[in-house]
Coordinates of C-alpha atoms in Angstrom, one line a residue:
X1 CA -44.4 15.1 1.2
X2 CA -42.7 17.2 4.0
X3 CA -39.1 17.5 4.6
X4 CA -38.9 14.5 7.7
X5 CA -40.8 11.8 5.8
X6 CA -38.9 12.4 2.7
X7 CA -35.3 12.6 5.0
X8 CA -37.2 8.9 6.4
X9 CA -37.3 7.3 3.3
X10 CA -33.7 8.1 2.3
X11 CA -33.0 6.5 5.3
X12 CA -35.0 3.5 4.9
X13 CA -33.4 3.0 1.8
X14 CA -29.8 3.4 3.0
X15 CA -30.0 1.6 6.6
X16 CA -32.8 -0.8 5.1
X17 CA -31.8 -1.5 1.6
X18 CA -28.4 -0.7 1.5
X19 CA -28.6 1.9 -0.4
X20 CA -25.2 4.8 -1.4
X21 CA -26.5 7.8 0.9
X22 CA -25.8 10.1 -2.0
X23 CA -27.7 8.0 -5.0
X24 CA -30.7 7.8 -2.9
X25 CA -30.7 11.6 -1.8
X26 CA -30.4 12.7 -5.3
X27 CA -33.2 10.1 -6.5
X28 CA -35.2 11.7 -3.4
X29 CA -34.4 15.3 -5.0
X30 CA -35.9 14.4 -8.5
X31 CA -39.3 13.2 -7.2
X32 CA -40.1 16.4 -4.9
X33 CA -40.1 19.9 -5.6
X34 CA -38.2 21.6 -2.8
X35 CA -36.6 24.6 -2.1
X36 CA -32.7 25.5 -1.2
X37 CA -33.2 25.1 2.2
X38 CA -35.3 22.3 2.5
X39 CA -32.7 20.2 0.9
X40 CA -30.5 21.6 3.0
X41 CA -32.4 20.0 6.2
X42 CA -32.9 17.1 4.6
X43 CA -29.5 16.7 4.0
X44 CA -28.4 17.2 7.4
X45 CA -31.1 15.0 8.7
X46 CA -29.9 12.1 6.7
X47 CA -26.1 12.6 6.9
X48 CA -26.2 13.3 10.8
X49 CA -28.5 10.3 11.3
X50 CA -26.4 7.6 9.7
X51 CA -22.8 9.6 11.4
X52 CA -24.8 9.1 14.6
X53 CA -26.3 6.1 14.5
X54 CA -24.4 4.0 16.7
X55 CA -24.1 6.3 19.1
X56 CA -28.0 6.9 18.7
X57 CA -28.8 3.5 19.0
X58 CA -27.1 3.2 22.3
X59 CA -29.2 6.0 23.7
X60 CA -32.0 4.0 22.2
X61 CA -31.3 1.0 24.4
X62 CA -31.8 3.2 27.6
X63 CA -35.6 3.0 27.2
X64 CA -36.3 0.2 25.4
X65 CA -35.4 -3.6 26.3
X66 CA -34.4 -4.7 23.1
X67 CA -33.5 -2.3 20.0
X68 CA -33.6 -5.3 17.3
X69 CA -36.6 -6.2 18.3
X70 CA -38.1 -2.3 17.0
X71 CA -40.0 -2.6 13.4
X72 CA -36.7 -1.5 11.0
X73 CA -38.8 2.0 9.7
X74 CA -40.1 2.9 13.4
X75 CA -36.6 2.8 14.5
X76 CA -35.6 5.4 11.9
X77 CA -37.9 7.5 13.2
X78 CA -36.7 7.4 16.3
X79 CA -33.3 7.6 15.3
X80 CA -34.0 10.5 13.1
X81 CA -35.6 12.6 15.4
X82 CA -33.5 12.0 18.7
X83 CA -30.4 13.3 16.1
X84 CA -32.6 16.6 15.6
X85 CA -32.9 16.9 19.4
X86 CA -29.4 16.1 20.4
X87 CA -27.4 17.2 17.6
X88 CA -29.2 20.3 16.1
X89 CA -29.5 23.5 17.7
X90 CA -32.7 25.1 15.7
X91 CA -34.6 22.5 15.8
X92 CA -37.5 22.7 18.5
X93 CA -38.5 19.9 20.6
X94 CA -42.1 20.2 20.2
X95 CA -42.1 20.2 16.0
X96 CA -39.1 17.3 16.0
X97 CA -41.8 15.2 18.8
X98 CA -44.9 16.4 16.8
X99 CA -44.0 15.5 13.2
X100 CA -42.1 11.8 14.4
X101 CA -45.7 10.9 16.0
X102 CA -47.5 11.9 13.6
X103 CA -45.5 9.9 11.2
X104 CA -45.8 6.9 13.4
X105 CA -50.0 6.9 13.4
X106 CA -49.7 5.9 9.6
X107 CA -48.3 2.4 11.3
X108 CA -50.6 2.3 13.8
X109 CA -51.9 4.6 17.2
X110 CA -49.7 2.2 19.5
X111 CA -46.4 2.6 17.5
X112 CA -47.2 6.4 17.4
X113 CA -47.8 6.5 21.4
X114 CA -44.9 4.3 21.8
X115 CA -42.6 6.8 19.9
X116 CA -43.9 9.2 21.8
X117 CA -43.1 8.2 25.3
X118 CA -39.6 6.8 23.8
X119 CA -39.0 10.6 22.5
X120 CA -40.4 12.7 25.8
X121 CA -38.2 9.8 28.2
X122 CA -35.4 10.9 26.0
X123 CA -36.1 14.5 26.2
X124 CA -36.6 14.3 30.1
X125 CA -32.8 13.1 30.5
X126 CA -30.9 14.7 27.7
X127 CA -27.8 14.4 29.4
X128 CA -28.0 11.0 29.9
X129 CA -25.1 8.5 28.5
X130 CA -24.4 5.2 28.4
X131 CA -21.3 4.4 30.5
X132 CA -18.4 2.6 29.2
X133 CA -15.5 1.6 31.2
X134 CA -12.9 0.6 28.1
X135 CA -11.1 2.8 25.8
X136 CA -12.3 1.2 22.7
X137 CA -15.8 1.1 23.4
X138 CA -15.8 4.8 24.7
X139 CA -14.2 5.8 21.6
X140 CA -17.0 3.9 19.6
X141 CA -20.0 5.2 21.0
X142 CA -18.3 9.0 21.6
X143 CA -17.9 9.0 17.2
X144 CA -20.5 6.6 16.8
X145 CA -18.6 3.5 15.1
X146 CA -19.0 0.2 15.0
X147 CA -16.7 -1.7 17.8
X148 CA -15.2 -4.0 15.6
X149 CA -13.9 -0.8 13.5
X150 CA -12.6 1.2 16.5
X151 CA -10.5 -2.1 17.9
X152 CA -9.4 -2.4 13.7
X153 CA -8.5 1.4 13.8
X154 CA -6.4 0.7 17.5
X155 CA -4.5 -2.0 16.5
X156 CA -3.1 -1.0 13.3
X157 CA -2.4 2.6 14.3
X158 CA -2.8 2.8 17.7
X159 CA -5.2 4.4 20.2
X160 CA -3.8 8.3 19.5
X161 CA -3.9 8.5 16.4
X162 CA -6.9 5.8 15.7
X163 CA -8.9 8.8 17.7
X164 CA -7.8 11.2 15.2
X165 CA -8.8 8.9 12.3
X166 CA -12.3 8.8 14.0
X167 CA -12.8 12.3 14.6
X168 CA -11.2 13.6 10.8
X169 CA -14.3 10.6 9.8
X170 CA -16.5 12.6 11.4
X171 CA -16.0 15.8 9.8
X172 CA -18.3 17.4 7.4
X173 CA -16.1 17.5 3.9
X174 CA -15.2 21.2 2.5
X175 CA -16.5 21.1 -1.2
X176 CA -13.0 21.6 -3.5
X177 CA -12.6 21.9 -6.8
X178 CA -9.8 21.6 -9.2
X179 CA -8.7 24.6 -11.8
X180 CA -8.0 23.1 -15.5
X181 CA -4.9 24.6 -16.7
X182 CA -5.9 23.9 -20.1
X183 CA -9.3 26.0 -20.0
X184 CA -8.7 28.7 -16.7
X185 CA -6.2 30.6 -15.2
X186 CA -5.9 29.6 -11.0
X187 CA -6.3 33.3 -10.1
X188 CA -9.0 34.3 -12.4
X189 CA -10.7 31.7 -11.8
X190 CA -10.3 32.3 -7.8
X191 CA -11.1 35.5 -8.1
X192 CA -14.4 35.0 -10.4
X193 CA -15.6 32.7 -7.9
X194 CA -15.2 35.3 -5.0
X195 CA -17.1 37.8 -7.0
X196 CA -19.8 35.9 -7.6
X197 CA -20.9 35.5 -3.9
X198 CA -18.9 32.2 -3.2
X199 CA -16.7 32.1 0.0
X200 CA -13.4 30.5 -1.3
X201 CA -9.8 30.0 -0.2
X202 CA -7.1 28.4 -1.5
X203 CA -6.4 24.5 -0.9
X204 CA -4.9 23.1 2.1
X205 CA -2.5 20.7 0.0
X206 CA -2.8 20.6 -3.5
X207 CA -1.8 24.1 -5.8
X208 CA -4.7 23.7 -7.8
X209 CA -7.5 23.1 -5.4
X210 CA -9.9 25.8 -4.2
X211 CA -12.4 25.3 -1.1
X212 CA -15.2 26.8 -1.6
X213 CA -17.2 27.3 1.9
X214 CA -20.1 28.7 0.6
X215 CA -22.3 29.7 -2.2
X216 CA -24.5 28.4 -5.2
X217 CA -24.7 25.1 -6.5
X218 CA -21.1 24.6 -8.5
X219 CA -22.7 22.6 -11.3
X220 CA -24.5 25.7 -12.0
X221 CA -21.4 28.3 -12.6
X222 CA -20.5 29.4 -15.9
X223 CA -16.7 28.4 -14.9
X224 CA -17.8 24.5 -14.5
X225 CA -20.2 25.0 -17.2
X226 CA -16.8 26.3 -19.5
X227 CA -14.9 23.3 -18.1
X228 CA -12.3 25.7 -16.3
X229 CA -12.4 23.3 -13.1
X230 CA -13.8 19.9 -12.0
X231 CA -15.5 18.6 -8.1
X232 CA -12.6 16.3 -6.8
X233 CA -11.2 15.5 -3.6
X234 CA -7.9 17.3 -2.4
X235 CA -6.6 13.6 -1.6
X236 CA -7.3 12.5 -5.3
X237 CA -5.8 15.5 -6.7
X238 CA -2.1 14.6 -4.9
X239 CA -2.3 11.3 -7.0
X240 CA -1.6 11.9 -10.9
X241 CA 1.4 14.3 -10.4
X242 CA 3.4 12.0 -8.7
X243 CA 3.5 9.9 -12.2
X244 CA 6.2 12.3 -13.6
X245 CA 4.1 12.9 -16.8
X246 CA 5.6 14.6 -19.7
X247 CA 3.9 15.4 -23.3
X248 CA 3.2 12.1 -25.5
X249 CA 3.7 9.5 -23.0
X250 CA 0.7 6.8 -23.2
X251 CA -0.8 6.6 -19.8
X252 CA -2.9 3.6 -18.9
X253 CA -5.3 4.5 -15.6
X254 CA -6.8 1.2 -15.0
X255 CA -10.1 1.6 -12.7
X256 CA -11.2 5.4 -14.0
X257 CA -14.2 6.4 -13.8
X258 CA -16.3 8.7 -13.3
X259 CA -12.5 10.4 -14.5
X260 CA -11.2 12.8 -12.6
X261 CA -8.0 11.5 -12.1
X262 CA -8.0 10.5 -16.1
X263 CA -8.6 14.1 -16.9
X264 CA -6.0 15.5 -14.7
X265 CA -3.7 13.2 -16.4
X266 CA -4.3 14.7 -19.4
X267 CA -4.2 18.3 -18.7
X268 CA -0.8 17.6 -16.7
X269 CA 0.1 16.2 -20.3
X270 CA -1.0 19.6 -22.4
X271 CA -3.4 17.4 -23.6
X272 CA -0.8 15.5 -25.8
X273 CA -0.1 11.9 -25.8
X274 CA -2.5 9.1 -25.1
X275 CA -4.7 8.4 -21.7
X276 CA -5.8 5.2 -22.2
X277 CA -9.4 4.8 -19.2
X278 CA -10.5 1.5 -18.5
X279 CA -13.4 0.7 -16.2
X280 CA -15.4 -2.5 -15.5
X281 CA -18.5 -1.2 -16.0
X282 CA -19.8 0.2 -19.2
X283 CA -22.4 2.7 -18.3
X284 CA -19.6 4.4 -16.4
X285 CA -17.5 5.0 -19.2
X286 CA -20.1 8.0 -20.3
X287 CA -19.0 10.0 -17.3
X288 CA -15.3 9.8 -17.9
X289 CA -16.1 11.2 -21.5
X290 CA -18.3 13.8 -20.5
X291 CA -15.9 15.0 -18.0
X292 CA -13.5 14.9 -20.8
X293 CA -15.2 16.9 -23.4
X294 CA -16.4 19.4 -20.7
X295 CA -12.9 20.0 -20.1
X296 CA -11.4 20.7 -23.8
X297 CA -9.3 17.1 -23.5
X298 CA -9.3 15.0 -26.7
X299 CA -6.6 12.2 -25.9
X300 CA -8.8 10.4 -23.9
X301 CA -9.7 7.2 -25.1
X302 CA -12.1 5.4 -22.5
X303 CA -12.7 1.7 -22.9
X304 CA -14.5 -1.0 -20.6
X305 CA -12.2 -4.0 -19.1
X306 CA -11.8 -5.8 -16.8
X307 CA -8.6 -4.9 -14.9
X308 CA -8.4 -8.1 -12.9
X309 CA -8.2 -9.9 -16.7
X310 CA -4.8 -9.6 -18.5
X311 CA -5.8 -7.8 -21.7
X312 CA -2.4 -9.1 -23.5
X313 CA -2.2 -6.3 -26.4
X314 CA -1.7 -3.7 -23.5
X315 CA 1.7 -5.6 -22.7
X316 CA 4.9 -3.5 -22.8
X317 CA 2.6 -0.4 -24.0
X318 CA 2.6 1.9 -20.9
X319 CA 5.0 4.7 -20.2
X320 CA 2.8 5.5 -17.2
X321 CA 0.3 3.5 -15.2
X322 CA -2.6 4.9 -12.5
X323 CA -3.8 2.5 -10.3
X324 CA -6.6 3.5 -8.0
X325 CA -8.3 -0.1 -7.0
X326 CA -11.4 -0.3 -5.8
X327 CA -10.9 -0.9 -1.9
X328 CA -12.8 -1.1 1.2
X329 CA -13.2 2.9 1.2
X330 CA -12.5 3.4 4.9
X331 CA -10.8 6.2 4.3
X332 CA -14.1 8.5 2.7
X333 CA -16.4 7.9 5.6
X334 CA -17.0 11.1 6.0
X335 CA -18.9 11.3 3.0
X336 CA -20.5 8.1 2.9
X337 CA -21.4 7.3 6.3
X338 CA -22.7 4.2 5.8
X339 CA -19.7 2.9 4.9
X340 CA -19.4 2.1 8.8
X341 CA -22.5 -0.7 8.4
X342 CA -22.3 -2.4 5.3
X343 CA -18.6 -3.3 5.5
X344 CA -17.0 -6.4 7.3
X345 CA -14.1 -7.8 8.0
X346 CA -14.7 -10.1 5.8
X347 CA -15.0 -8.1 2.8
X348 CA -11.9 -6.1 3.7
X349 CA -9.9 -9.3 3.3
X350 CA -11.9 -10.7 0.0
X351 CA -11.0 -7.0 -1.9
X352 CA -7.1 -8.0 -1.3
X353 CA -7.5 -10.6 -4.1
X354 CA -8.8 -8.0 -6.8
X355 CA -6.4 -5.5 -5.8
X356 CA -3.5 -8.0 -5.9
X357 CA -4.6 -9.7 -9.8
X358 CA -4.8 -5.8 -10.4
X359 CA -1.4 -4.9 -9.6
X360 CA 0.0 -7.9 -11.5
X361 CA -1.9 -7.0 -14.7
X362 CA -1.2 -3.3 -14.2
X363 CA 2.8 -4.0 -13.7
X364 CA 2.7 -6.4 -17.0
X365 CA 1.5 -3.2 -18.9
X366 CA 3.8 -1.1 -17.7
X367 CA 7.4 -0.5 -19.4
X368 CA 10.9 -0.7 -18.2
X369 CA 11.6 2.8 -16.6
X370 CA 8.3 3.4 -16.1
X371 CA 6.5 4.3 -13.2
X372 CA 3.4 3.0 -11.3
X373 CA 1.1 4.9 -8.7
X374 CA -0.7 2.7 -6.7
X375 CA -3.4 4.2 -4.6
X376 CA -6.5 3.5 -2.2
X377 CA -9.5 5.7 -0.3
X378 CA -9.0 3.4 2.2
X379 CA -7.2 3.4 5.6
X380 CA -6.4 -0.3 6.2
X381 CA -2.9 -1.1 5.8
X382 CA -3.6 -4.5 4.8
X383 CA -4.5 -3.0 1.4
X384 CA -2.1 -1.0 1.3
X385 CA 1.6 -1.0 3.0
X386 CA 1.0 -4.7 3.2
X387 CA 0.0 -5.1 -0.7
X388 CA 2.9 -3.1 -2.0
X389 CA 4.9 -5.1 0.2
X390 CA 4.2 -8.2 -1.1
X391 CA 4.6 -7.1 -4.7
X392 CA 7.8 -5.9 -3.9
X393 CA 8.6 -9.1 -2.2
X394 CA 7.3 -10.9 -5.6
X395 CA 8.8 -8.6 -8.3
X396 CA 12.5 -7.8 -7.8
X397 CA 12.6 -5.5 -11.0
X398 CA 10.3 -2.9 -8.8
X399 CA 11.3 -0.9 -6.1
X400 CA 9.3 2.3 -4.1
X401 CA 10.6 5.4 -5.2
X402 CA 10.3 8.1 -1.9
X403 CA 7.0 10.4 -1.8
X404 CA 7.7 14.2 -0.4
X405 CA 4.8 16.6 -1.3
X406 CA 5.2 18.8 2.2
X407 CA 4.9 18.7 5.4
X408 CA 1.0 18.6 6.7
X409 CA 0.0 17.3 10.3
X410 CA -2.2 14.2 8.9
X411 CA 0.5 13.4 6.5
X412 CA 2.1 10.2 7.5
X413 CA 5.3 9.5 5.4
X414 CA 5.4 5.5 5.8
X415 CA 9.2 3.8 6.0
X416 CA 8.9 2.0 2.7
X417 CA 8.6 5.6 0.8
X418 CA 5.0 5.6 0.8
X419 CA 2.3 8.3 1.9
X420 CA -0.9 7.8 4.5
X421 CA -2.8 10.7 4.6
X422 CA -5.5 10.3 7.4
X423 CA -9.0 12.3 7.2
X424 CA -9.6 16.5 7.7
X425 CA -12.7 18.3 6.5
X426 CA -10.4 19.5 3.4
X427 CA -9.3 15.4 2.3
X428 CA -10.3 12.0 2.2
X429 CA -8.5 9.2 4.1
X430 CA -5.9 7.8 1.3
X431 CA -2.7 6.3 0.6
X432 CA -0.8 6.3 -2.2
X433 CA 3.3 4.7 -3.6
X434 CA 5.2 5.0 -6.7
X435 CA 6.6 2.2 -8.0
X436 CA 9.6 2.6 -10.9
X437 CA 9.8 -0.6 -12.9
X438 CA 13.4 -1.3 -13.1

């Protein structure tokens, strides 16, 4: 199977089936033998194609009267291909055309002569745009978002910097990785890296982060293979430092797998004391204890609950709690594209509920004097400024202790104490606030 139909039925399975873009890539990966590069443009392909797919289907509707109407795996290739041809440089018209029709004769000779004429049309007037007179829907064809997520974006944050939210979306994510002070030294391990052929530099907000630009696959370096550093997000590594760990404290991190954030907690403990990792779903828990024993940490102790479900022998235990609900994850768009079609309004509002029982269970858990981080991927308020709000409003023994970890331009410092931090190519959309139990 070449490269396009196997970039096709990734997206078949993601815009079709509703499907996690990465999952079904790496399921796609184990059933073909391919080399680096092909990956590589199949990658892009898929990626690029769901970013642009709004925007896409827009141009779409310029030549044909109704795009709903277009059988749901015809329209991938159409959406597919039209991305190659307005989006990537190195790709020639004639092999994007060529491969797309010949793709579309396994339907039938009509659907491939009618991609065909869609494709040249398209090609004829590459310059061609819908026009939009509004802000908002400018804004959502422009960064290819739904409109109901532009006007969302606008009216919580307002038009500047919901632009700026849009465009750090759109960014392709710098792979960063995290040293482990227990294993690696930050310079050695720095250094390694750079003479092994990868192009790194130092992070762009947290001390123990390096971006690394280029290279060979990470999983494949001796240094992760050693457990001197772990893949994690620059945004997710700003989180467990702010819990003012010290040795032998019992940490509770209530929703943690796959574990990075468990781990971290740990090595920011010397590996002494007790991190307690619960997660919902058993089959999970093997990743937090891999991550665990790759990294040299023995204290953690990863267990499946339910954290919406008050687990009443964990009352009055915890010196430290780490809560990162699950959320609408608005804030990681960037790597999961598709985030932008399978949420709704609706389900922003119904994860509210979860997070709230969460918080409740999470704050009976906790000691007196000690301290809760509460934290998100996501950018809606609503979950968060408005949630800690209310807990405040509910609990008069908490209050928000202030967050100051520098001064970065998509740092917003909130008036209640708490941190937004909006998208860049180096972090994910998150927020995060500190909550000391009177």
């Amino acid at each position: 199977m070449n490269s396009r139909k196997i970039a096709l039925k990734v997206l078949d399975e993601v815009l079709n089936k509703g499907a996690y873009s990465n999952l079904a890539l790496n399921n796609a990966f184990k059933d073909a033998s391919l080399e680096q590069k092909d990956r590589g443009f199949i990658t892009e392909i898929v990626y690029g194609t769901i970013k642009y797919k709004e925007s896409i289907d827009s141009i779409i509707s310029l030549y044909v009267k109704d795009v709903n109407k277009i059988d749901r795996r015809v329209i991938n290739i159409l959406r597919s291909s039209i991305y190659q041809l307005k989006y990537l440089d190195k790709v020639p018209e004639y092999a994007a055309v060529n491969e797309a029709v010949g793709i579309a004769k396994k339907f039938s000779l009509s659907t491939s002569k009618f991609v065909n004429g869609v494709l040249r049309n398209f090609i004829r007037n590459l310059d061609k745009e819908p026009e939009f007179k509004k802000l908002n829907s400018k804004l959502a064809f422009k960064y290819s978002f739904p409109l109901w997520m532009v006007d969302f974006f606008i009216n919580q944050y307002g038009s500047e910097k919901a632009e700026e939210i849009l465009v750090g979306l759109n960014m392709t994510p710098k792979l960063t990785v995290r040293v482990n002070n227990l294993k690696g030294d930050y310079q050695e391990v720095f250094d390694s890296l750079k003479e092994k052929g990868y192009k790194v530099s130092e992070g762009y907000a947290s001390p123990e982060a390096i971006s690394i630009d280029r290279g060979s696959s990470i999983e494949n370096n001796e240094f992760f293979k050693d457990g001197k550093l772990i893949v994690q997000d620059e945004s997710a590594m700003l989180v467990s430092p702010l819990l003012d760990l010290e040795e032998n404290m019992t940490v509770m991190d209530l929703c943690a797998a796959p574990g990075g954030k468990s781990t971290h907690i740990a090595e920011l403990l010397n590996n002494k004391g007790k991190v307690l990792s619960f997660d919902i779903h058993k089959n999970k828990l093997s990743l937090i204890r891999e991550n665990a024993k790759r990294l040299g940490i023995s204290i953690i102790d990863a267990r499946q609950q339910d954290a919406t479900k008050l687990n009443e022998y964990l009352v009055n235990t915890a010196d430290r709690i780490l809560l990162d609900v699950p959320c609408s994850g608005l804030g990681i768009i960037r790597k999961k594209p598709e985030i932008k079609y399978q949420k709704t309004i609706k389900d922003l509002k119904d994860i509210r509920d979860i997070q709230i029982d969460i918080m409740e269970n999470a704050w009976s858990y906790l000691k007196s004097g000690g301290v809760m981080v509460y934290s998100t991927c996501t950018l809606n308020k609503e979950e968060n400024e408005y949630n800690v709000k209310e807990f405040l409003r509910k609990h008069e023994n908490c209050e928000v202790e202030k967050i100051f970890i520098g001064n970065l331009p998509n740092f917003i410092y909130n008036e209640d104490g708490t941190l937004t931090i909006l998208p860049n190519e180096f972090m994910d959309g998150f927020y995060m606030a500190k909550l000391k139990k009177r």
